[in-house]
Short mmCIF file of C-alpha atoms in Angstrom, two decimals:
data_model
loop_
_atom_site.label_atom_id
_atom_site.label_comp_id
_atom_site.label_asym_id
_atom_site.label_seq_id
_atom_site.Cartn_x
_atom_site.Cartn_y
_atom_site.Cartn_z
CA MET A 73 13.98 -47.61 20.36
CA LYS A 74 14.19 -49.81 17.16
CA GLU A 75 11.32 -47.72 15.79
CA ASN A 76 13.18 -44.39 16.35
CA ILE A 77 16.37 -45.84 14.79
CA PHE A 78 14.40 -47.00 11.77
CA GLY A 79 12.59 -43.72 11.39
CA ARG A 80 15.91 -41.79 11.39
CA ILE A 81 17.31 -44.19 8.71
CA LEU A 82 14.20 -43.63 6.45
CA SER A 83 14.38 -39.87 6.99
CA LYS A 84 17.85 -39.88 5.36
CA ILE A 85 16.96 -41.86 2.21
CA PRO A 86 15.81 -39.88 -0.71
CA TYR A 87 12.15 -40.46 -1.84
CA LEU A 88 11.53 -42.61 1.14
CA ARG A 89 12.05 -39.77 3.64
CA TYR A 90 8.99 -38.02 2.16
CA ALA A 91 6.80 -40.96 2.40
CA HIS A 92 7.99 -41.48 5.98
CA LEU A 93 7.51 -37.88 7.03
CA TYR A 94 4.10 -37.67 5.48
CA ARG A 95 3.01 -40.92 7.19
CA LYS A 96 4.29 -39.62 10.41
CA ASN A 97 2.41 -36.40 10.15
CA ALA A 98 -0.81 -37.21 8.19
CA ALA A 99 -3.59 -39.73 8.50
CA HIS A 100 -4.23 -39.97 4.90
CA ARG A 101 -2.16 -40.31 1.79
CA PRO A 102 -1.58 -37.44 -0.65
CA GLY A 103 -4.50 -37.24 -3.04
CA HIS A 104 -6.92 -38.82 -0.68
CA PHE A 105 -10.17 -36.86 -0.31
CA TYR A 106 -9.37 -35.97 3.28
CA SER A 107 -5.87 -34.72 2.22
CA PRO A 108 -5.21 -31.09 1.20
CA VAL A 109 -2.64 -32.43 -1.34
CA VAL A 110 -4.38 -32.83 -4.67
CA ASP A 111 -4.81 -35.96 -6.87
CA LEU A 112 -3.27 -34.93 -10.28
CA HIS A 113 -5.06 -37.72 -12.03
CA ASP A 114 -8.42 -36.34 -10.76
CA LEU A 115 -7.49 -32.84 -11.76
CA LYS A 116 -6.54 -34.00 -15.23
CA SER A 117 -9.87 -35.70 -15.76
CA ARG A 118 -11.67 -32.37 -14.82
CA GLU A 119 -9.15 -30.01 -16.33
CA GLU A 120 -11.55 -28.16 -18.69
CA GLN A 121 -14.19 -27.77 -15.99
CA ILE A 122 -11.79 -26.45 -13.36
CA TRP A 123 -9.87 -23.99 -15.44
CA ALA A 124 -12.79 -22.82 -17.77
CA PRO A 125 -13.40 -19.02 -17.83
CA LYS A 126 -16.22 -18.34 -15.41
CA PRO A 127 -18.00 -15.24 -13.95
CA LEU A 128 -17.20 -14.42 -10.37
CA LYS A 129 -20.54 -14.49 -8.46
CA GLY A 130 -20.85 -12.65 -5.23
CA ILE A 131 -17.87 -10.21 -5.88
CA ASP A 132 -18.21 -6.72 -7.24
CA MET A 133 -15.30 -6.46 -9.73
CA ASN A 134 -15.43 -2.63 -9.54
CA ASP A 135 -14.51 -2.38 -13.20
CA GLN A 136 -14.85 1.33 -13.37
CA GLN A 137 -12.18 1.81 -10.77
CA GLN A 138 -9.97 -0.82 -12.26
CA HIS A 139 -10.20 0.82 -15.71
CA ALA A 140 -9.24 4.18 -14.18
CA LEU A 141 -6.12 2.60 -12.78
CA MET A 142 -5.44 1.10 -16.20
CA THR A 143 -5.32 4.63 -17.59
CA ASP A 144 -2.92 5.55 -14.75
CA LEU A 145 -0.68 2.57 -15.71
CA VAL A 146 -0.29 3.92 -19.22
CA GLU A 147 1.21 7.19 -17.67
CA ALA A 148 3.29 5.25 -15.14
CA SER A 149 4.87 3.12 -17.84
CA LYS A 150 6.35 6.40 -19.42
CA VAL A 151 8.25 7.24 -16.29
CA ILE A 152 9.17 4.03 -14.55
CA PRO A 153 12.92 4.02 -14.59
CA PHE A 154 14.01 0.32 -14.11
CA SER A 155 15.87 -1.77 -16.59
CA SER A 156 15.45 -5.47 -17.57
CA GLN A 157 18.68 -6.62 -16.13
CA PRO A 158 20.83 -5.59 -13.05
CA SER A 159 22.56 -2.38 -13.94
CA GLN A 160 24.99 0.19 -12.60
CA ASN A 161 22.39 2.93 -12.41
CA GLY A 162 21.99 2.53 -8.65
CA PHE A 163 18.60 0.70 -8.65
CA ARG A 164 18.14 -2.47 -6.75
CA TYR A 165 15.14 -3.56 -8.69
CA TYR A 166 15.22 -4.95 -12.28
CA PHE A 167 12.35 -6.46 -14.36
CA ASP A 168 13.76 -9.79 -15.56
CA ASN A 169 13.32 -11.69 -12.35
CA LYS A 170 11.17 -14.81 -11.54
CA THR A 171 9.04 -13.49 -8.66
CA TYR A 172 7.97 -9.83 -9.31
CA ALA A 173 8.56 -8.96 -12.83
CA HIS A 174 7.27 -6.38 -15.47
CA ALA A 175 3.51 -6.34 -14.95
CA ASP A 176 3.46 -6.66 -11.17
CA GLY A 177 6.44 -4.23 -10.91
CA LEU A 178 4.58 -1.62 -12.93
CA VAL A 179 1.34 -1.94 -10.89
CA LEU A 180 3.25 -1.53 -7.64
CA PHE A 181 5.15 1.42 -8.94
CA ASN A 182 1.80 3.04 -10.02
CA ILE A 183 0.22 2.42 -6.71
CA LEU A 184 3.07 4.03 -4.73
CA MET A 185 3.16 7.03 -7.12
CA LYS A 186 -0.66 7.58 -7.13
CA TYR A 187 -1.42 7.03 -3.50
CA LYS A 188 1.90 8.01 -1.81
CA PRO A 189 1.57 6.05 1.30
CA LYS A 190 3.24 7.26 4.50
CA ARG A 191 3.60 3.68 5.87
CA VAL A 192 4.16 0.35 4.20
CA ILE A 193 4.18 -3.05 5.97
CA GLU A 194 5.45 -5.91 3.97
CA ILE A 195 5.08 -9.47 4.97
CA GLY A 196 7.91 -11.32 3.23
CA SER A 197 10.39 -9.52 1.16
CA GLY A 198 12.27 -9.61 -2.24
CA PHE A 199 12.02 -8.00 -5.52
CA SER A 200 8.87 -6.01 -4.46
CA SER A 201 10.87 -4.63 -1.56
CA SER A 202 13.70 -3.43 -3.83
CA LEU A 203 11.21 -1.59 -6.10
CA MET A 204 9.52 0.16 -3.18
CA LEU A 205 12.96 1.12 -1.65
CA ASP A 206 14.09 2.52 -5.03
CA THR A 207 10.78 4.31 -5.74
CA ASN A 208 10.77 5.87 -2.29
CA ASP A 209 14.33 7.02 -2.79
CA LYS A 210 14.01 8.46 -6.36
CA PHE A 211 10.46 9.73 -6.56
CA LEU A 212 8.98 10.18 -2.95
CA ASN A 213 11.87 11.90 -1.11
CA ASN A 214 12.06 8.87 1.26
CA SER A 215 8.74 9.81 2.73
CA ILE A 216 7.58 6.12 3.24
CA HIS A 217 8.31 4.42 6.54
CA PHE A 218 8.76 0.66 5.92
CA THR A 219 8.21 -2.24 8.22
CA PHE A 220 9.37 -5.64 6.79
CA ILE A 221 8.14 -8.70 8.65
CA GLU A 222 10.59 -11.33 7.48
CA PRO A 223 11.54 -14.39 9.37
CA ASN A 224 14.67 -14.82 7.14
CA PRO A 225 15.98 -11.46 6.25
CA SER A 226 19.55 -12.86 5.56
CA ILE A 227 18.13 -14.52 2.36
CA SER A 228 17.62 -11.22 0.47
CA LEU A 229 16.46 -8.24 2.52
CA ASN A 230 19.59 -7.62 4.40
CA ARG A 231 21.44 -7.28 0.99
CA LEU A 232 18.80 -4.85 -0.33
CA LEU A 233 18.89 -2.43 2.64
CA ARG A 234 21.53 0.31 2.55
CA GLN A 235 22.79 2.07 5.66
CA GLU A 236 20.59 5.15 4.94
CA ASP A 237 17.42 3.05 4.60
CA TYR A 238 17.43 2.08 8.29
CA LYS A 239 16.45 5.69 9.11
CA ASN A 240 12.92 4.93 8.08
CA THR A 241 12.88 1.04 8.11
CA ASP A 242 12.02 -1.41 10.68
CA VAL A 243 12.80 -5.05 10.23
CA ARG A 244 10.89 -7.61 12.28
CA GLU A 245 12.77 -10.96 12.10
CA GLN A 246 9.90 -13.18 13.04
CA LEU A 247 6.83 -15.03 11.73
CA VAL A 248 3.89 -12.74 11.14
CA GLN A 249 1.84 -15.00 13.40
CA GLN A 250 4.12 -13.85 16.21
CA VAL A 251 3.66 -10.14 15.61
CA ASP A 252 1.24 -8.20 17.67
CA PRO A 253 -1.67 -7.47 15.36
CA GLN A 254 -1.89 -3.92 16.71
CA ILE A 255 1.04 -3.00 14.57
CA PHE A 256 -1.26 -3.18 11.53
CA THR A 257 -3.57 -0.52 13.17
CA THR A 258 -0.80 2.04 12.54
CA LEU A 259 -1.65 1.95 8.84
CA GLN A 260 -3.95 4.83 7.81
CA GLU A 261 -5.74 5.77 4.61
CA ASN A 262 -3.63 5.17 1.53
CA ASP A 263 -1.04 3.28 3.46
CA VAL A 264 -0.15 -0.20 2.07
CA LEU A 265 0.00 -3.71 3.35
CA LEU A 266 1.74 -6.16 1.10
CA ILE A 267 1.34 -9.88 1.78
CA ASP A 268 3.53 -12.44 0.16
CA ASN A 269 3.38 -15.38 2.46
CA SER A 270 3.42 -19.12 2.66
CA HIS A 271 0.23 -19.28 0.44
CA VAL A 272 -0.95 -22.27 2.47
CA SER A 273 -3.98 -22.30 4.69
CA LYS A 274 -3.60 -24.80 7.60
CA THR A 275 -3.78 -24.95 11.39
CA GLY A 276 -1.64 -22.20 12.77
CA SER A 277 -0.70 -20.77 9.34
CA ASP A 278 0.21 -17.18 8.38
CA VAL A 279 -2.74 -17.24 5.83
CA ASN A 280 -5.22 -17.94 8.54
CA TYR A 281 -3.87 -15.43 10.87
CA LEU A 282 -3.96 -12.61 8.32
CA MET A 283 -7.39 -13.30 7.01
CA ALA A 284 -8.85 -13.75 10.47
CA GLU A 285 -6.83 -11.50 12.75
CA VAL A 286 -5.29 -8.76 10.60
CA LEU A 287 -7.48 -7.73 7.71
CA PRO A 288 -10.61 -7.16 9.91
CA ILE A 289 -8.84 -4.59 12.15
CA LEU A 290 -7.36 -2.48 9.29
CA ASN A 291 -8.41 1.22 9.23
CA LYS A 292 -10.65 2.37 6.50
CA GLY A 293 -8.70 3.39 3.35
CA VAL A 294 -5.76 0.97 3.88
CA ILE A 295 -4.73 -0.68 0.59
CA VAL A 296 -3.82 -4.37 0.64
CA HIS A 297 -1.75 -6.31 -1.77
CA ILE A 298 -1.93 -10.07 -1.93
CA HIS A 299 0.50 -11.84 -4.18
CA ASP A 300 0.03 -14.89 -6.38
CA ILE A 301 -3.64 -14.40 -6.91
CA PHE A 302 -4.97 -15.21 -10.45
CA TYR A 303 -8.26 -14.87 -12.24
CA PRO A 304 -10.70 -16.56 -11.79
CA PHE A 305 -9.20 -17.57 -8.46
CA GLU A 306 -7.34 -20.65 -9.74
CA TYR A 307 -3.67 -21.24 -9.82
CA PRO A 308 -2.08 -21.72 -13.14
CA LYS A 309 -2.25 -25.40 -14.37
CA GLU A 310 1.51 -25.72 -14.61
CA TRP A 311 1.91 -24.90 -10.98
CA LEU A 312 0.17 -28.04 -10.12
CA PHE A 313 1.06 -30.43 -12.87
CA ALA A 314 4.53 -29.40 -13.52
CA HIS A 315 5.71 -27.72 -10.22
CA LYS A 316 3.59 -29.86 -7.86
CA LEU A 317 2.60 -26.78 -5.85
CA ASN A 318 -0.34 -27.43 -3.39
CA TRP A 319 -1.05 -23.90 -2.38
CA ASN A 320 -4.58 -22.95 -1.25
CA GLU A 321 -4.47 -19.35 -0.16
CA ILE A 322 -6.23 -18.30 -3.46
CA TYR A 323 -9.38 -20.13 -2.36
CA THR A 324 -9.25 -18.44 1.04
CA VAL A 325 -8.99 -15.06 -0.52
CA HIS A 326 -11.85 -15.86 -2.97
CA ASN A 327 -14.05 -16.82 -0.02
CA PHE A 328 -13.02 -13.82 1.95
CA LEU A 329 -14.24 -11.47 -0.76
CA LEU A 330 -17.63 -13.08 -1.35
CA PHE A 331 -20.38 -10.75 -0.28
CA ASN A 332 -17.80 -8.70 1.59
CA SER A 333 -18.77 -5.07 1.55
CA ALA A 334 -15.97 -4.08 3.86
CA PHE A 335 -13.35 -4.38 1.11
CA GLU A 336 -13.42 -3.40 -2.53
CA ILE A 337 -11.33 -4.68 -5.37
CA LEU A 338 -8.98 -1.86 -6.31
CA PHE A 339 -6.93 -3.63 -9.12
CA PHE A 340 -6.98 -7.31 -10.00
CA SER A 341 -3.88 -7.48 -12.23
CA ASP A 342 -4.38 -10.88 -13.89
CA TYR A 343 -8.13 -10.11 -14.46
CA MET A 344 -7.39 -6.77 -16.06
CA GLN A 345 -4.63 -8.14 -18.26
CA GLN A 346 -7.05 -10.72 -19.69
CA GLN A 347 -9.91 -8.13 -20.02
CA THR A 348 -7.98 -5.24 -21.55
CA LYS A 349 -5.24 -6.68 -23.71
CA GLY A 350 -6.84 -5.42 -27.00
CA GLN A 351 -7.41 -1.97 -25.65
CA TYR A 352 -4.13 -1.36 -23.75
CA ALA A 353 -1.42 -3.63 -25.13
CA ASP A 354 0.00 -0.87 -27.38
CA LYS A 355 -0.36 1.78 -24.80
CA ALA A 356 1.19 0.00 -21.76
CA PRO A 357 3.16 -2.94 -23.36
CA LEU A 358 5.09 -3.47 -20.03
CA PHE A 359 2.01 -4.67 -18.36
CA PHE A 360 1.48 -7.31 -20.98
CA LYS A 361 5.11 -8.79 -21.00
CA ASP A 362 4.33 -11.52 -18.44
CA ARG A 363 1.50 -12.86 -16.38
CA PRO A 364 0.84 -10.75 -13.20
CA GLY A 365 -0.20 -12.19 -9.85
CA SER A 366 -1.09 -9.13 -7.67
CA LEU A 367 -4.44 -8.50 -6.30
CA TRP A 368 -5.00 -5.08 -4.71
CA ILE A 369 -8.00 -4.60 -2.40
CA ARG A 370 -8.93 -1.63 -0.14
CA LYS A 371 -10.87 -1.41 3.14
CA VAL A 372 -13.77 0.75 2.59
CA GLN A 373 -15.64 0.42 5.97
#
């Protein structure tokens, strides 16, 4: 009884509450070699090695296909209608946001315009959702049926959806792990699955569920977007040192793609930005305004 009272007290005290909760749920301290939480001192000592440019062994970067999509981006940048700030033009999406800005927005717009999916399933929601809804409305005659799997739609999704959107929109207010995986088999060639999840692989996580249960059952030709994936499969240094993020999805995705002939890289946004700046910066400046984090892959068998 005393232990329970003491625990409740500790859980209310700033700073101490985190130490108490971590000790309650983990056998090892953060930074321990058995802990998934990194040791920043160790990372700092190996910073140059970890973030050095390196070739990606065991993955076909599909450069010819990626360069073809870069050419398409040039044309898409001429017709994309969105403004930098919220405006009165009727669009929900705008570029100057912190989660899905200029480069990622342009790539998503181009994918929708080029492949014209009939179905889109998005895990999570936000600015990517607003861009898709606007593009569907203005350019695609509302031909896309959307399914949003979002455990907290009241945060942003409910505000984005207009009454007329519900004619071709299905909102699943639940964790993706609770969704019957067969819903993903409704996606056909050129349909899109967008993944923006917890970014953490751990027991029972959405990352594990999607990699092991969902991606393998997708039909041939389905296009998959995974967000916050950077080249060469390392998170930006400031995300660890400044923001203290301990995400690990990027390594799961890297391992998933190794020697994987069932999926091809369609467009790796961060990789292409680094590789083509000299060639395309003047032709598609929107793509080079900020660092993108979208990886696009396609099921090919």
